[in-house]
Short mmCIF file of C-alpha atoms in Angstrom, two decimals:
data_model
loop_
_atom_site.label_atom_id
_atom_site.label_comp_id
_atom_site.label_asym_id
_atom_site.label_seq_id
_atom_site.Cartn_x
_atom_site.Cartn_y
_atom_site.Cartn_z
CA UNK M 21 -78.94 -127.10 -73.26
CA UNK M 22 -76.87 -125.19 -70.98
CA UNK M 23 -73.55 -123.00 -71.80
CA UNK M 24 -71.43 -123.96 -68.64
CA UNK M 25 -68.34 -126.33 -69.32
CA UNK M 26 -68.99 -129.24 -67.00
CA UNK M 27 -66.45 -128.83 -64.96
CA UNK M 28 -67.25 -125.26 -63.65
CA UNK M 29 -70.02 -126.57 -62.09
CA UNK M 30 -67.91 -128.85 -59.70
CA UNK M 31 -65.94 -125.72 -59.10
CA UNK M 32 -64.67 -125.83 -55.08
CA UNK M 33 -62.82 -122.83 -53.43
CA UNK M 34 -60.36 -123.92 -50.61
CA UNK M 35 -60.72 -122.16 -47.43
CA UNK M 36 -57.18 -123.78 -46.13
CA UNK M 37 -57.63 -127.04 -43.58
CA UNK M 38 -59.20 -129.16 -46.15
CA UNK M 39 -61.97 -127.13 -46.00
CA UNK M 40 -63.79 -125.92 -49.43
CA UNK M 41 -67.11 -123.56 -50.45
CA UNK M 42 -68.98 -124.80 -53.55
CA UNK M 43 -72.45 -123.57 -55.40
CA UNK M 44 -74.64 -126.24 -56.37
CA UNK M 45 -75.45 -125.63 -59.63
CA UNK M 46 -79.10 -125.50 -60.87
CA UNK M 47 -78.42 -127.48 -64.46
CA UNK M 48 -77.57 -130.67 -61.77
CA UNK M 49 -80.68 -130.44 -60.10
CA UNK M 50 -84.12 -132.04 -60.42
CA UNK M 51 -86.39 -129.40 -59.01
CA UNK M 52 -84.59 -127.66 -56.69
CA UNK M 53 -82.81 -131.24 -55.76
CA UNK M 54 -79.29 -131.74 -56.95
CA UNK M 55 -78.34 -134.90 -58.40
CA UNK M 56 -76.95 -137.70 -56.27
CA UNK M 57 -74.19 -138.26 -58.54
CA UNK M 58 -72.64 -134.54 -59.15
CA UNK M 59 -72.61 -134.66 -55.30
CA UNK M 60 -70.41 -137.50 -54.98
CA UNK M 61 -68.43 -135.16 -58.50
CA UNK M 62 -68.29 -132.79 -56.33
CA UNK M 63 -67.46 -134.31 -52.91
CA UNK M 64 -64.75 -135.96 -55.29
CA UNK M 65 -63.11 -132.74 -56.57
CA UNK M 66 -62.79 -131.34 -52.97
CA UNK M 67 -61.08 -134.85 -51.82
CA UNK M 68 -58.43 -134.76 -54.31
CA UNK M 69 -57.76 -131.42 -53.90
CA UNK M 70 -54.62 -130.52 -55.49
CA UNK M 71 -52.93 -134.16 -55.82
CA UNK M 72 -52.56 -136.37 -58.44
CA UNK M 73 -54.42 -139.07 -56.86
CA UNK M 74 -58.03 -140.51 -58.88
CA UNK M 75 -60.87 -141.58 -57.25
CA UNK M 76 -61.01 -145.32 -57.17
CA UNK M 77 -64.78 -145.89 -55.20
CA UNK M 78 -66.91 -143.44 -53.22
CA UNK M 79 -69.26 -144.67 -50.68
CA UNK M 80 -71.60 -142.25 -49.81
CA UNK M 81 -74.86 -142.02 -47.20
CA UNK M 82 -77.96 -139.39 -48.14
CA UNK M 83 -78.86 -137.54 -44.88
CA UNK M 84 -80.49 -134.66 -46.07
CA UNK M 85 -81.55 -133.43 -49.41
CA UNK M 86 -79.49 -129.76 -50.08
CA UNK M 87 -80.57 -126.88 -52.68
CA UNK M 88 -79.14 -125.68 -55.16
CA UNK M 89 -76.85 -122.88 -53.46
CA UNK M 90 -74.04 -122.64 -51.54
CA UNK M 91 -72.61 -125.62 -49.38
CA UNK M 92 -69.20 -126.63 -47.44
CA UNK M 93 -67.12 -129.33 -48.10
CA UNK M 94 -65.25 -130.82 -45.20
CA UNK M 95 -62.46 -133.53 -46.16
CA UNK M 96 -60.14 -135.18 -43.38
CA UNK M 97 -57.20 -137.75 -44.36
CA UNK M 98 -57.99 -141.05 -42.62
CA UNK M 99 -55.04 -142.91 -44.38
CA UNK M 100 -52.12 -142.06 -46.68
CA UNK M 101 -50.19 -144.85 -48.22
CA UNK M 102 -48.03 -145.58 -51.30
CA UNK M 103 -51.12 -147.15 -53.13
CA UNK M 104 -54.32 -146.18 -51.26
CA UNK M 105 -55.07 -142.57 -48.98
CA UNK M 106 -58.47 -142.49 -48.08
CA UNK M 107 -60.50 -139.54 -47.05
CA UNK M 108 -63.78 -138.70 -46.13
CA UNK M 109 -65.43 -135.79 -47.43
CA UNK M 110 -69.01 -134.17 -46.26
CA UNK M 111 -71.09 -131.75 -47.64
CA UNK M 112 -72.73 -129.39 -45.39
CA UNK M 113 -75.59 -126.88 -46.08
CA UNK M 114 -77.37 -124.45 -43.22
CA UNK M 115 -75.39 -126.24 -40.33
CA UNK M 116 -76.57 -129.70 -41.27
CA UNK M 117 -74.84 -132.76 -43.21
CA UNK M 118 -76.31 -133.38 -45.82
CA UNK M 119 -74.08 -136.09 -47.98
CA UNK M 120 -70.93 -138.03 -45.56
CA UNK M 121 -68.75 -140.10 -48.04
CA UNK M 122 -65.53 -142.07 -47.69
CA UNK M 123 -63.65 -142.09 -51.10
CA UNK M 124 -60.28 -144.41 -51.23
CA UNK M 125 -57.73 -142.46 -54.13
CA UNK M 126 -55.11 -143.98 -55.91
CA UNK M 127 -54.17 -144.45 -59.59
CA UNK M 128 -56.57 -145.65 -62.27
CA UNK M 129 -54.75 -148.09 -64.26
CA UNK M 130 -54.04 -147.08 -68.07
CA UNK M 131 -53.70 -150.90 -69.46
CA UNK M 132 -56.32 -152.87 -70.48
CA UNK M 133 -58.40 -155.07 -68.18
CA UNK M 134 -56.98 -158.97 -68.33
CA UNK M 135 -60.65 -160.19 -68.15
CA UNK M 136 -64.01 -158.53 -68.23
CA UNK M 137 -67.95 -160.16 -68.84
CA UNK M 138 -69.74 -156.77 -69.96
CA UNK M 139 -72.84 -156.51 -71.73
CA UNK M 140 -73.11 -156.31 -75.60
CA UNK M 141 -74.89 -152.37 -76.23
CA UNK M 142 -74.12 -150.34 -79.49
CA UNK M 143 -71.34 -148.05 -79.29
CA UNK M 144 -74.02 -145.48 -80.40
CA UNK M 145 -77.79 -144.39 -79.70
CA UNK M 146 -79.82 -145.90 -82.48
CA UNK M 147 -82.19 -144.12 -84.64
CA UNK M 148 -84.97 -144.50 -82.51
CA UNK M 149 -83.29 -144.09 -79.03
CA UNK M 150 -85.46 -141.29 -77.25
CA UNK M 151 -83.69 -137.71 -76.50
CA UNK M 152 -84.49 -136.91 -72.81
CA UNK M 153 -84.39 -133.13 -73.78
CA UNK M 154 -86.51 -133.66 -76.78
CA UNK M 155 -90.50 -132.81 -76.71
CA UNK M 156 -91.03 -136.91 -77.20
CA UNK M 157 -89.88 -137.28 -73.67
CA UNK M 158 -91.67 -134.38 -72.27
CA UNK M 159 -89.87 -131.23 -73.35
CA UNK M 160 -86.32 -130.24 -71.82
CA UNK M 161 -86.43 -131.06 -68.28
CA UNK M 162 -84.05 -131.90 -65.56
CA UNK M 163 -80.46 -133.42 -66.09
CA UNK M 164 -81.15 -132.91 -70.10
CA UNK M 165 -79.95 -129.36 -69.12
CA UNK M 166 -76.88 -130.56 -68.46
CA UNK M 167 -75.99 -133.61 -70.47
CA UNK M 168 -77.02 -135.28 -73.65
CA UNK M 169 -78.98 -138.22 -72.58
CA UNK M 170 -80.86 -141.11 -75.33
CA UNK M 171 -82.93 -143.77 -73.61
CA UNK M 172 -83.58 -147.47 -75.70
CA UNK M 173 -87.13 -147.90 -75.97
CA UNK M 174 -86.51 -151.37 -75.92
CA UNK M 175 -87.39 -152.18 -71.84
CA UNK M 176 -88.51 -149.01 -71.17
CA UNK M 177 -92.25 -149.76 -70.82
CA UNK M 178 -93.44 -147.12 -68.92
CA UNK M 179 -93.06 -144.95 -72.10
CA UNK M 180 -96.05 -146.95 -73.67
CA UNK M 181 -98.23 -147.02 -70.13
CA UNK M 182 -97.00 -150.84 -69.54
CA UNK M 183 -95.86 -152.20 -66.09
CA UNK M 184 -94.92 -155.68 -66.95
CA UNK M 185 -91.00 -155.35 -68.06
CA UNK M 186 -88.30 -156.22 -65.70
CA UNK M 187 -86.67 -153.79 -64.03
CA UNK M 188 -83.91 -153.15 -66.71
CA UNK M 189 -82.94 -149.74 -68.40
CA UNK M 190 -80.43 -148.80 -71.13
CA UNK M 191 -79.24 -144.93 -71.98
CA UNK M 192 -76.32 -143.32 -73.97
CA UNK M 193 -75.15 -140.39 -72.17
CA UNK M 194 -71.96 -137.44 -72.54
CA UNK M 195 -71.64 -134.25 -71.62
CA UNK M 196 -72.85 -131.35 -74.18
CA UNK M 197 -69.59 -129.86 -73.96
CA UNK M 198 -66.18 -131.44 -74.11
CA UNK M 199 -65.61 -135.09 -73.41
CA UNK M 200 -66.21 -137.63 -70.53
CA UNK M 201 -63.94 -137.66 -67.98
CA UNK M 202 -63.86 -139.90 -64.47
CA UNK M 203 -65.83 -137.72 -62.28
CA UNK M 204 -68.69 -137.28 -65.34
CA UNK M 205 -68.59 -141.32 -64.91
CA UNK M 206 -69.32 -141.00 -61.27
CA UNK M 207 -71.95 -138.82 -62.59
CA UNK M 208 -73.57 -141.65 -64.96
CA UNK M 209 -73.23 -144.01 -62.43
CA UNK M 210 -76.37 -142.22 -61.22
CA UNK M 211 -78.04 -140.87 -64.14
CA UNK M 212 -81.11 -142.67 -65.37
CA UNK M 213 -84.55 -142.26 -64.43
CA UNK M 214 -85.28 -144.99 -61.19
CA UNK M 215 -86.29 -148.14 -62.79
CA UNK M 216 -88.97 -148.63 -60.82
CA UNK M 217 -90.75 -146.26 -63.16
CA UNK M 218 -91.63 -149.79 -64.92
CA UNK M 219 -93.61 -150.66 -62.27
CA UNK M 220 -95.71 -147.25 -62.79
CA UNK M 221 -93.64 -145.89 -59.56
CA UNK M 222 -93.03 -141.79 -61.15
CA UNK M 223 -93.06 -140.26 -57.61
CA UNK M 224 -89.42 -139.04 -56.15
CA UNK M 225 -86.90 -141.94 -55.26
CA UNK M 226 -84.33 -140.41 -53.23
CA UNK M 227 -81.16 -142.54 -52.82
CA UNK M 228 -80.10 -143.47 -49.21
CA UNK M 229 -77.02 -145.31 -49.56
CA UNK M 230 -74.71 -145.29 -52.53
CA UNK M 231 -71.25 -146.83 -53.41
CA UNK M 232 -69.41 -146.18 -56.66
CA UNK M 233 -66.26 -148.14 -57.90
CA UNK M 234 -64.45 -145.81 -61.37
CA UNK M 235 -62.56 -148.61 -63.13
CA UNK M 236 -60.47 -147.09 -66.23
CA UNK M 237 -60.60 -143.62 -67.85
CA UNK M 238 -62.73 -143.39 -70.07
CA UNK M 239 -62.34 -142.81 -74.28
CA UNK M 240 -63.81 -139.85 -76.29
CA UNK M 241 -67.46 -140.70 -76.61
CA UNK M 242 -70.66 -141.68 -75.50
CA UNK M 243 -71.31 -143.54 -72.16
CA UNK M 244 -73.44 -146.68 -72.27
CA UNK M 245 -75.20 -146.87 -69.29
CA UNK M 246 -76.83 -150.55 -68.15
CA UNK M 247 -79.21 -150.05 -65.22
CA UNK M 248 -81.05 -152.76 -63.13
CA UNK M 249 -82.63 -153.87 -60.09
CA UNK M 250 -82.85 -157.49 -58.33
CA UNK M 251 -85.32 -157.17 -56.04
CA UNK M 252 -87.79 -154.85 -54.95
CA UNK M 253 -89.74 -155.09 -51.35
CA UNK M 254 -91.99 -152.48 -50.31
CA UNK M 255 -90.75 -149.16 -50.72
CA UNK M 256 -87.21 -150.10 -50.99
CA UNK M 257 -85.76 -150.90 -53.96
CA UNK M 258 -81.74 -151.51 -55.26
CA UNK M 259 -80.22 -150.25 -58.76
CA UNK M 260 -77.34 -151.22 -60.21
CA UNK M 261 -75.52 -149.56 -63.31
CA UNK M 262 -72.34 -150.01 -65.61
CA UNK M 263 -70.66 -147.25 -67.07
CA UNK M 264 -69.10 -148.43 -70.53
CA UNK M 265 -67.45 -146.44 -72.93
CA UNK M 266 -66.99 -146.26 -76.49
CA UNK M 267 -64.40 -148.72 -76.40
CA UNK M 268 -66.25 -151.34 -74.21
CA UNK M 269 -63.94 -150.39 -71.32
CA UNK M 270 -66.10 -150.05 -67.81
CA UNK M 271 -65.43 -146.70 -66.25
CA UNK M 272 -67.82 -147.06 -63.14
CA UNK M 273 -69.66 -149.21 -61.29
CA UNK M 274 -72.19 -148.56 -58.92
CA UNK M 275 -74.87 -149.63 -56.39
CA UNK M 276 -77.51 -148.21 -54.61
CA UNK M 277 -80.37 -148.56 -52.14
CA UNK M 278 -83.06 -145.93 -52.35
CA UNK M 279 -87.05 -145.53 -51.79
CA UNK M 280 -89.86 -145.32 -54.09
CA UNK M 281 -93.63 -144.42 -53.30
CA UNK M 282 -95.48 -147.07 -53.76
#
């Protein structure tokens, strides 16, 4: 477990002209690989600046894989309306893009949704739900340095050597200080382990493409994160998760294409 508030690590440092310096921060890397998701956090953060505006969907291509150290954030206004500016943001490291996104801001709405078909998942880890940091799962590794992460058996087959479950994960997730907040959902949007790792696929699966919609702000509490993929055809491979929180509201959506060694 690490000692940083969550939100220092997305800290950005404007250089004037839209222009911002950032240090990828080792507890949001795998390796020396920072996490897809605290890129688009971070890409985020340097979008919205100093407004008021929220992030309403991020759609982001993989270029280049950075390390963990110091990058550049480039953001340019492509629209500014009453209800929608849009901007696109691009994180450079050593002279080369590494992550270009288009994020559209706006307002998140505060009422409740007038219809929504979400998945039924307990508010709460159960009992046996496995602790990603715990020695069960391997020892502390990885993103467990920087969140509190429980994975449900239940599906997860490559935990008992099997290869014949669908492609279907579920995880409880929050930060291990403070609460969840919209960009930590942009964060679990991307979280879980790929789920080809029920097909016995444990090699690195980097994303290529990614686009993230953040639906409501999300309640004190524990994510519940829903994870699946429809189809899977050679090395590439799609994922799609749900963000829920504790009050069944859904805080993100998101959908990727990425690669996995066969």
């Amino acid at each position: 477990m690490n000692d940083t508030p969550f939100l220092d690590t997305l800290a950005v440092r404007p250089l004037g002209d839209g222009t911002f310096v950032a240090d990828l921060h080792q507890d949001w890397a795998v390796g020396d690989r920072p996490h897809g998701g605290y890129l688009l956090a971070l890409l985020s953060r340097a979008a919205v600046g100093d407004t008021s505006l929220d992030p309403l969907s991020v759609s982001a291509q993989y270029l280049r894989s950075p390390k963990v150290g110091p990058v550049l954030l480039r953001t340019e206004r492509l629209k500014a309306g009453r209800t929608v500016t849009v901007v696109r943001a691009v994180l450079e490291q050593a002279g080369q893009v590494c992550v270009d996104a288009t994020l559209t801001l706006g307002e998140i709405p505060d009422e409740p949704p007038t219809w929504s078909d979400l998945p039924d998942m307990p508010v709460n880890p159960p009992p046996d739900a496995v602790d990603l940091g715990s020695s069960e799962a391997g020892g502390p590794n990885g993103l467990a340095r920087a969140c509190d992460m429980r994975l449900d058996p239940r599906g997860a087959g490559f935990l008992r050597g099997s290869t014949s479950e669908p492609l279907r994960l579920r995880m409880w997730a929050r930060p291990h200080q403070g609460q969840p907040d919209l960009l930590f959902g942009l964060i679990a949007g991307d979280l879980t382990m790929p789920v080809t790792f029920n097909l016995g696929r444990f090699g690195w699966s980097p994303t290529v493409q990614l686009t993230a919609l953040l639906r409501a702000r999300p309640a004190n509490g524990w994510f519940r994160l829903v994870v699946e993929s429809k189809a899977v055809h050679g090395p590439w491979f799609d994922e799609d998760t749900l963000v829920i929180d504790s009050t069944g509201r859904l805080v993100c959506q998101a959908r990727q294409l990425a690669l996995s060694a066969k």
